[in-house]
Short mmCIF file of C-alpha atoms in Angstrom, two decimals:
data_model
loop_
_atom_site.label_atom_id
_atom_site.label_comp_id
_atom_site.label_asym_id
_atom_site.label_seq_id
_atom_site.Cartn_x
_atom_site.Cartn_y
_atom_site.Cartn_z
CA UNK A 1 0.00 0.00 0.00
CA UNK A 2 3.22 2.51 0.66
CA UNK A 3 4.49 1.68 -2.17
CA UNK A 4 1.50 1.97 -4.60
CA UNK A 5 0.70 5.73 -2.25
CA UNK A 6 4.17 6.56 -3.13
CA UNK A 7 3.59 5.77 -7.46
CA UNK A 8 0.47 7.58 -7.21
CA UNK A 9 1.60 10.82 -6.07
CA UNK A 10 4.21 10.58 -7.94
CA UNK A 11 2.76 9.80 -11.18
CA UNK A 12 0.40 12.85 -10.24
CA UNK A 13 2.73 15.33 -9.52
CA UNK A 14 4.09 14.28 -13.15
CA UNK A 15 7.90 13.28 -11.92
CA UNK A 16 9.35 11.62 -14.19
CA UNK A 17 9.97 8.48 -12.25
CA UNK A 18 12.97 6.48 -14.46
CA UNK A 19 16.62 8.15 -14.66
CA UNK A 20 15.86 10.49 -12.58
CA UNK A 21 18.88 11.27 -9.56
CA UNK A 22 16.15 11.99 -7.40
CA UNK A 23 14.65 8.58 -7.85
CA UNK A 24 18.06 7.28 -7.49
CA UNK A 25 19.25 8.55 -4.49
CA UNK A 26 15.80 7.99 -2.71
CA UNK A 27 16.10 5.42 -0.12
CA UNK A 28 12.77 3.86 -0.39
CA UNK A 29 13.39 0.48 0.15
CA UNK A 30 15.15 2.05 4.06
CA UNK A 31 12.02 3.98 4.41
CA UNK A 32 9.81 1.58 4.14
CA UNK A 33 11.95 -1.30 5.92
CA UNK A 34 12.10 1.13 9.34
CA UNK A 35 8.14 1.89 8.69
CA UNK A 36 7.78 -1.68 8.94
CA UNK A 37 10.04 -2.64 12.36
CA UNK A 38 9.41 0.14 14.44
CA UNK A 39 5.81 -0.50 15.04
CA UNK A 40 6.44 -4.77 15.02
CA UNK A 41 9.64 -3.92 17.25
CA UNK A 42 7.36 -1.75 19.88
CA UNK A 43 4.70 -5.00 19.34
CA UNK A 44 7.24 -7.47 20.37
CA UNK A 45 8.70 -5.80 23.06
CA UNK A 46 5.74 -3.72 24.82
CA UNK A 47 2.95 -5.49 23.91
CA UNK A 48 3.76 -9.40 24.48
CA UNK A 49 4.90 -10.38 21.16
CA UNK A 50 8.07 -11.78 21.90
CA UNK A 51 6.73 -13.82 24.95
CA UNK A 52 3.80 -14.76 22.89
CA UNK A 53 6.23 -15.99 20.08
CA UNK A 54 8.75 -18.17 21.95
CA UNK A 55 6.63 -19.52 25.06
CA UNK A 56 2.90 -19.24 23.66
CA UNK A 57 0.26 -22.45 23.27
CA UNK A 58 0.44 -23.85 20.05
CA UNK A 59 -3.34 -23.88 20.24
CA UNK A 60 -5.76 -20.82 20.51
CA UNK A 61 -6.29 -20.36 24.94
CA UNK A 62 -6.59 -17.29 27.21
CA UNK A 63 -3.37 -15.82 26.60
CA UNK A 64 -4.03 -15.47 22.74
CA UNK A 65 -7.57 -13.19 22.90
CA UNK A 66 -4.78 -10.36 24.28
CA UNK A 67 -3.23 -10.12 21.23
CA UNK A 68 -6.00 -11.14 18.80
CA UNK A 69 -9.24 -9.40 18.37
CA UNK A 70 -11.84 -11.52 21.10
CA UNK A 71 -14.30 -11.81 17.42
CA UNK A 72 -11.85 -13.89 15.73
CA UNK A 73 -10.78 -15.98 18.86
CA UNK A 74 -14.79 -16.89 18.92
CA UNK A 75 -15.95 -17.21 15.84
CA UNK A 76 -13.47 -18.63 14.16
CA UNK A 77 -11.27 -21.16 16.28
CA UNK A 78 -9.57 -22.68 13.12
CA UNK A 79 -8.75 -19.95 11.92
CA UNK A 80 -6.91 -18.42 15.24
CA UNK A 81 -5.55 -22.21 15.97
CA UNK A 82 -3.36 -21.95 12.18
CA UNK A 83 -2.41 -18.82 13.29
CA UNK A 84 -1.09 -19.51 16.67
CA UNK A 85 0.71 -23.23 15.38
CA UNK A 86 2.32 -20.95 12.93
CA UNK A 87 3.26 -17.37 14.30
CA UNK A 88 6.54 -17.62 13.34
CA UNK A 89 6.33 -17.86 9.90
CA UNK A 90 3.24 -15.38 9.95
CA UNK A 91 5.12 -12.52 12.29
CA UNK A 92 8.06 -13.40 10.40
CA UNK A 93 7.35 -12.13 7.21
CA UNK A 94 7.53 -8.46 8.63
CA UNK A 95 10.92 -8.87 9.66
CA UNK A 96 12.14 -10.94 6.70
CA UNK A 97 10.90 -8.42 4.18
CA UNK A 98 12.42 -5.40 6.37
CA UNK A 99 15.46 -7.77 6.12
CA UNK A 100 15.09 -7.81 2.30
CA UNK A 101 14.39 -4.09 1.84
CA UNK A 102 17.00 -3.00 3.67
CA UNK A 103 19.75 -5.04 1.60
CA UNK A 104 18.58 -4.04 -1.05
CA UNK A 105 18.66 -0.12 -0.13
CA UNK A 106 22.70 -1.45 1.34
CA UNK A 107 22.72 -3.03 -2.34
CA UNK A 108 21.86 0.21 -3.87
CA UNK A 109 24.55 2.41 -1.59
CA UNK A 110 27.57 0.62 -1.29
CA UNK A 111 27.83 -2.05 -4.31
CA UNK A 112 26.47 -0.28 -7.21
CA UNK A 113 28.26 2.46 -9.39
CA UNK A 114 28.02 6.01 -8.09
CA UNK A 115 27.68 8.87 -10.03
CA UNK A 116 30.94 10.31 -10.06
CA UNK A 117 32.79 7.04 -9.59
CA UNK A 118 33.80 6.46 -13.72
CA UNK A 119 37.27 4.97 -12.91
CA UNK A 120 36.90 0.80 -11.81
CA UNK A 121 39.36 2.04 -9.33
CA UNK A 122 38.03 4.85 -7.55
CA UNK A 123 35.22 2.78 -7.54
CA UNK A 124 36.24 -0.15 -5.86
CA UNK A 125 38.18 1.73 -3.49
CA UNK A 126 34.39 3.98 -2.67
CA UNK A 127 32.76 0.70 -2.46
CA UNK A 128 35.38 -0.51 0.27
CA UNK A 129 34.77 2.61 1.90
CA UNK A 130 31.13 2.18 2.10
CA UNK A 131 30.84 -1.31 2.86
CA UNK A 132 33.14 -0.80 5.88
CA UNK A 133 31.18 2.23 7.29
CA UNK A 134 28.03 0.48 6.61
CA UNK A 135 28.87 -2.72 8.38
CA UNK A 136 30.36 -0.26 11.24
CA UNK A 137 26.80 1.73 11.60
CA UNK A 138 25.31 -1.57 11.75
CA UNK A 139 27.13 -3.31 14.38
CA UNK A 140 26.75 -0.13 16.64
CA UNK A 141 23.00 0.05 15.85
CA UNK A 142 22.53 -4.02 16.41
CA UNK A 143 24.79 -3.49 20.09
CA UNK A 144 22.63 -0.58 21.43
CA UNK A 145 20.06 -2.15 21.19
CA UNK A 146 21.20 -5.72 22.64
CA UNK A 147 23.35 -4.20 25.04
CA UNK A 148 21.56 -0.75 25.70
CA UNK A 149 18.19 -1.84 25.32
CA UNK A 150 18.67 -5.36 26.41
CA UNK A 151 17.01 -6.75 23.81
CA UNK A 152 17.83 -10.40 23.02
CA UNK A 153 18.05 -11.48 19.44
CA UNK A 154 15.85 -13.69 18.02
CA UNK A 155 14.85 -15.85 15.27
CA UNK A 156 11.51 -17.16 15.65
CA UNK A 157 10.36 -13.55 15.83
CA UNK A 158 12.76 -11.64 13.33
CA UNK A 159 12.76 -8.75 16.04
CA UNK A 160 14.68 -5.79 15.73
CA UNK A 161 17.75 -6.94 16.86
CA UNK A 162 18.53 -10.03 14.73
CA UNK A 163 17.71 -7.97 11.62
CA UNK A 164 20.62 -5.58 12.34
CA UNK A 165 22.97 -8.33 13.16
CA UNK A 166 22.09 -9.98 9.92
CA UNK A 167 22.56 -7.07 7.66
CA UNK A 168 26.12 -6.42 10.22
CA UNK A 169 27.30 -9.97 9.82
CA UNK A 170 26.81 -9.83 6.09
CA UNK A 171 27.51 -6.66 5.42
CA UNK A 172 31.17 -6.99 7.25
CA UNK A 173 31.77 -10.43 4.99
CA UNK A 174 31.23 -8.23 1.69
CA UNK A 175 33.79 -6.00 3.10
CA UNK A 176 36.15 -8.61 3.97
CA UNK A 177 36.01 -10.29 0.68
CA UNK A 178 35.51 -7.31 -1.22
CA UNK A 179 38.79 -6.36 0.48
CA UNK A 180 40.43 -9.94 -0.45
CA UNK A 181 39.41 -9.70 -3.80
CA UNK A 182 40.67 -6.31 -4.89
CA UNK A 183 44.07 -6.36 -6.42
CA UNK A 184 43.18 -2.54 -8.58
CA UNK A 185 41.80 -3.52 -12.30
CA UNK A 186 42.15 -7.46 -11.54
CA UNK A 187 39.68 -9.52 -9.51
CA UNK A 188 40.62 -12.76 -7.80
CA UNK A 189 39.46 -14.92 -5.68
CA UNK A 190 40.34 -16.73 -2.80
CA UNK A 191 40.67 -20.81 -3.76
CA UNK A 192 37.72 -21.39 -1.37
CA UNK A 193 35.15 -18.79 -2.59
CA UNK A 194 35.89 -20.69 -5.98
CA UNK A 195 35.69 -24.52 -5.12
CA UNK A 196 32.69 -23.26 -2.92
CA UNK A 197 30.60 -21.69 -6.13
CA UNK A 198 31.83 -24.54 -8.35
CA UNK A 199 30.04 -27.12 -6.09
CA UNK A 200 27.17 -25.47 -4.74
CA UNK A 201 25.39 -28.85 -4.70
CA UNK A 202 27.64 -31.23 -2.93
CA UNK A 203 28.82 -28.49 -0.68
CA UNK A 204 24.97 -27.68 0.10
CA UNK A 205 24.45 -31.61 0.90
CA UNK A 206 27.59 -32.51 2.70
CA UNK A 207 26.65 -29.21 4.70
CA UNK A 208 23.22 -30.40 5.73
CA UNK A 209 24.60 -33.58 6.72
CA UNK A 210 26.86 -32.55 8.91
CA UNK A 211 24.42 -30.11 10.89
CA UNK A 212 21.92 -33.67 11.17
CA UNK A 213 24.73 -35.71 12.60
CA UNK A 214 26.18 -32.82 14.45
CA UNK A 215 22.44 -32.01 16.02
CA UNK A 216 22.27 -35.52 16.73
CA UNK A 217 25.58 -36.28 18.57
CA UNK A 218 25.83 -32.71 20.31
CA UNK A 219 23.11 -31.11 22.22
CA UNK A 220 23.40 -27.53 20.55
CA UNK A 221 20.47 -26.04 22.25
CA UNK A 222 22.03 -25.99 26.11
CA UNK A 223 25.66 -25.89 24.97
CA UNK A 224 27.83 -23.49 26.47
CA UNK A 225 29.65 -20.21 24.41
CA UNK A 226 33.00 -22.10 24.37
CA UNK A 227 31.75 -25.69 23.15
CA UNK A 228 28.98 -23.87 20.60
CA UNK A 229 32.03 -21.71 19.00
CA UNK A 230 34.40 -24.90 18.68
CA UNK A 231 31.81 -27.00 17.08
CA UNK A 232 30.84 -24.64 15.05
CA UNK A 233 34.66 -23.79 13.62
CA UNK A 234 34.83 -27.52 12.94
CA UNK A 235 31.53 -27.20 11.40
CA UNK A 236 32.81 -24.90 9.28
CA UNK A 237 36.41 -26.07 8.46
CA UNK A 238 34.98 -29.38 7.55
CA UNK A 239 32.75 -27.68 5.08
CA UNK A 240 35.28 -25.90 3.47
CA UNK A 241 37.59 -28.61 3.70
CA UNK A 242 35.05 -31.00 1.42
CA UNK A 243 34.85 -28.17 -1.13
CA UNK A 244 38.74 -28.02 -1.96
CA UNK A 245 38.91 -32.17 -1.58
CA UNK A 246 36.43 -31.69 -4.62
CA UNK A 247 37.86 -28.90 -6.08
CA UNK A 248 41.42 -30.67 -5.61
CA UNK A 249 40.39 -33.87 -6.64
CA UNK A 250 38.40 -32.81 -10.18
CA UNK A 251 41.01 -30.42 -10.44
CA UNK A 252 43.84 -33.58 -11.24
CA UNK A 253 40.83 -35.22 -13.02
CA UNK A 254 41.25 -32.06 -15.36
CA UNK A 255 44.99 -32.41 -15.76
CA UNK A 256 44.73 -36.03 -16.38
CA UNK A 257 42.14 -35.89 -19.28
CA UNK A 258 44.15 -33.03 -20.98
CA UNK A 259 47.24 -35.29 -20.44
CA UNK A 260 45.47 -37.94 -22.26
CA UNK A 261 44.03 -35.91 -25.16
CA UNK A 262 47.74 -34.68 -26.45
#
């Protein structure tokens, strides 16, 4: 509804609405993505949301008519019971989309060309420099409010909180390899990002694999700081390691087939 309020003034006032720098530099998509929290954040926090989300019945009771309207509770009990089984994917799609809106405004300001950025290299080195304040704006907005506000992140509601450290997390590994990747007019890769991209598939697989066996040999959900952070390293290092056995091994596959063709 924003969004079709926003083409409809627009096409009234007669603005031309393609190529324009006004419509470029507009951050709609950040707009709209902190219309969209602030209200859901100020739900979850101040008016039972989060509670409701993590430690509610999975089945319409009591606790539910004080956040749904009493009508709907009554009249239609199948209704509220679908709801309440699946509030997390409901609730979730406010914070997922402010999640996607807000990349893509972070998209629009640090990755793509800027207007007076016609040299590759000035523009590499301004999308460094934007990437790294980004990331830095994000982790300080994501700690005041887990630290300042004490508010916890969380998944199963997409609060606040988890957003930012999402968009921080990610936003710092585009720096990094962004920064790893930059050698002035020539790009290259690290040997992992490569093997990684190459197979997707089997590094997908093995990767779900792992987390099964790993979920069902290590109880995750009461583990400690230390032990979650070392099994999730090895987690990780045996990840990557199966991507450059594959890359390795179809690598000397490679060599031997061109060996055999001359």
């Amino acid at each position: 509804c924003c969004v079709e309020g926003f083409m409809v003034v627009w096409k009234g006032l007669k603005y031309p609405l393609l190529g324009h720098r006004v419509v470029a530099n507009f951050p709609l998509d950040g707009i709209l993505a902190f219309a969209m929290m602030v209200p859901y954040q100020i739900f979850l926090s101040g008016g039972g949301g989060q509670e409701f989300v993590e430690n509610g019945d999975r089945m319409c009771s009591e606790s539910t008519v004080a956040l749904l309207p009493g009508w709907v509770v009554l009249n239609f009990p199948s209704l509220c019971n679908v709801f309440v089984a699946n509030r997390e994917g409901i609730l979730g799609v406010v914070g997922y989309s402010a999640l996607r809106l807000s990349s893509e405004e972070i998209a629009r300001a640090c990755i793509l060309p800027t207007q007076g950025a016609s040299d590759q290299i000035k523009h590499e080195q301004s999308t460094q420099r934007r990437l790294f304040v980004t990331s830095s704006l994000l982790w300080m907005a994501h700690l005041c409010l887990a630290l300042g506000f004490e508010i916890p992140n969380s998944r199963r509601s997409t609060n606040a909180p988890f957003i930012l450290w999402s968009l921080s997390h990610n936003t710092s590994l585009l720096c990094m390899i962004h920064h790893v990747t930059e050698n002035g007019n020539e790009q290259h890769a690290p040997r992992i990002l490569e093997a990684v991209n190459r197979f997707g598939l089997a590094v997908f697989l093995s990767s779900n694999i792992l987390t099964g066996l790993i979920n069902l040999s290590v109880d995750t959900l009461h583990s400690s700081n230390g032990k979650a952070l070392s099994v999730l390293s090895m987690y990780v290092a045996l990840v990557c390691g199966i991507a450059l056995l594959l890359d390795n091994f179809f690598r000397k596959e490679k060599i031997h087939t061109e060996k055999r063709g001359k």
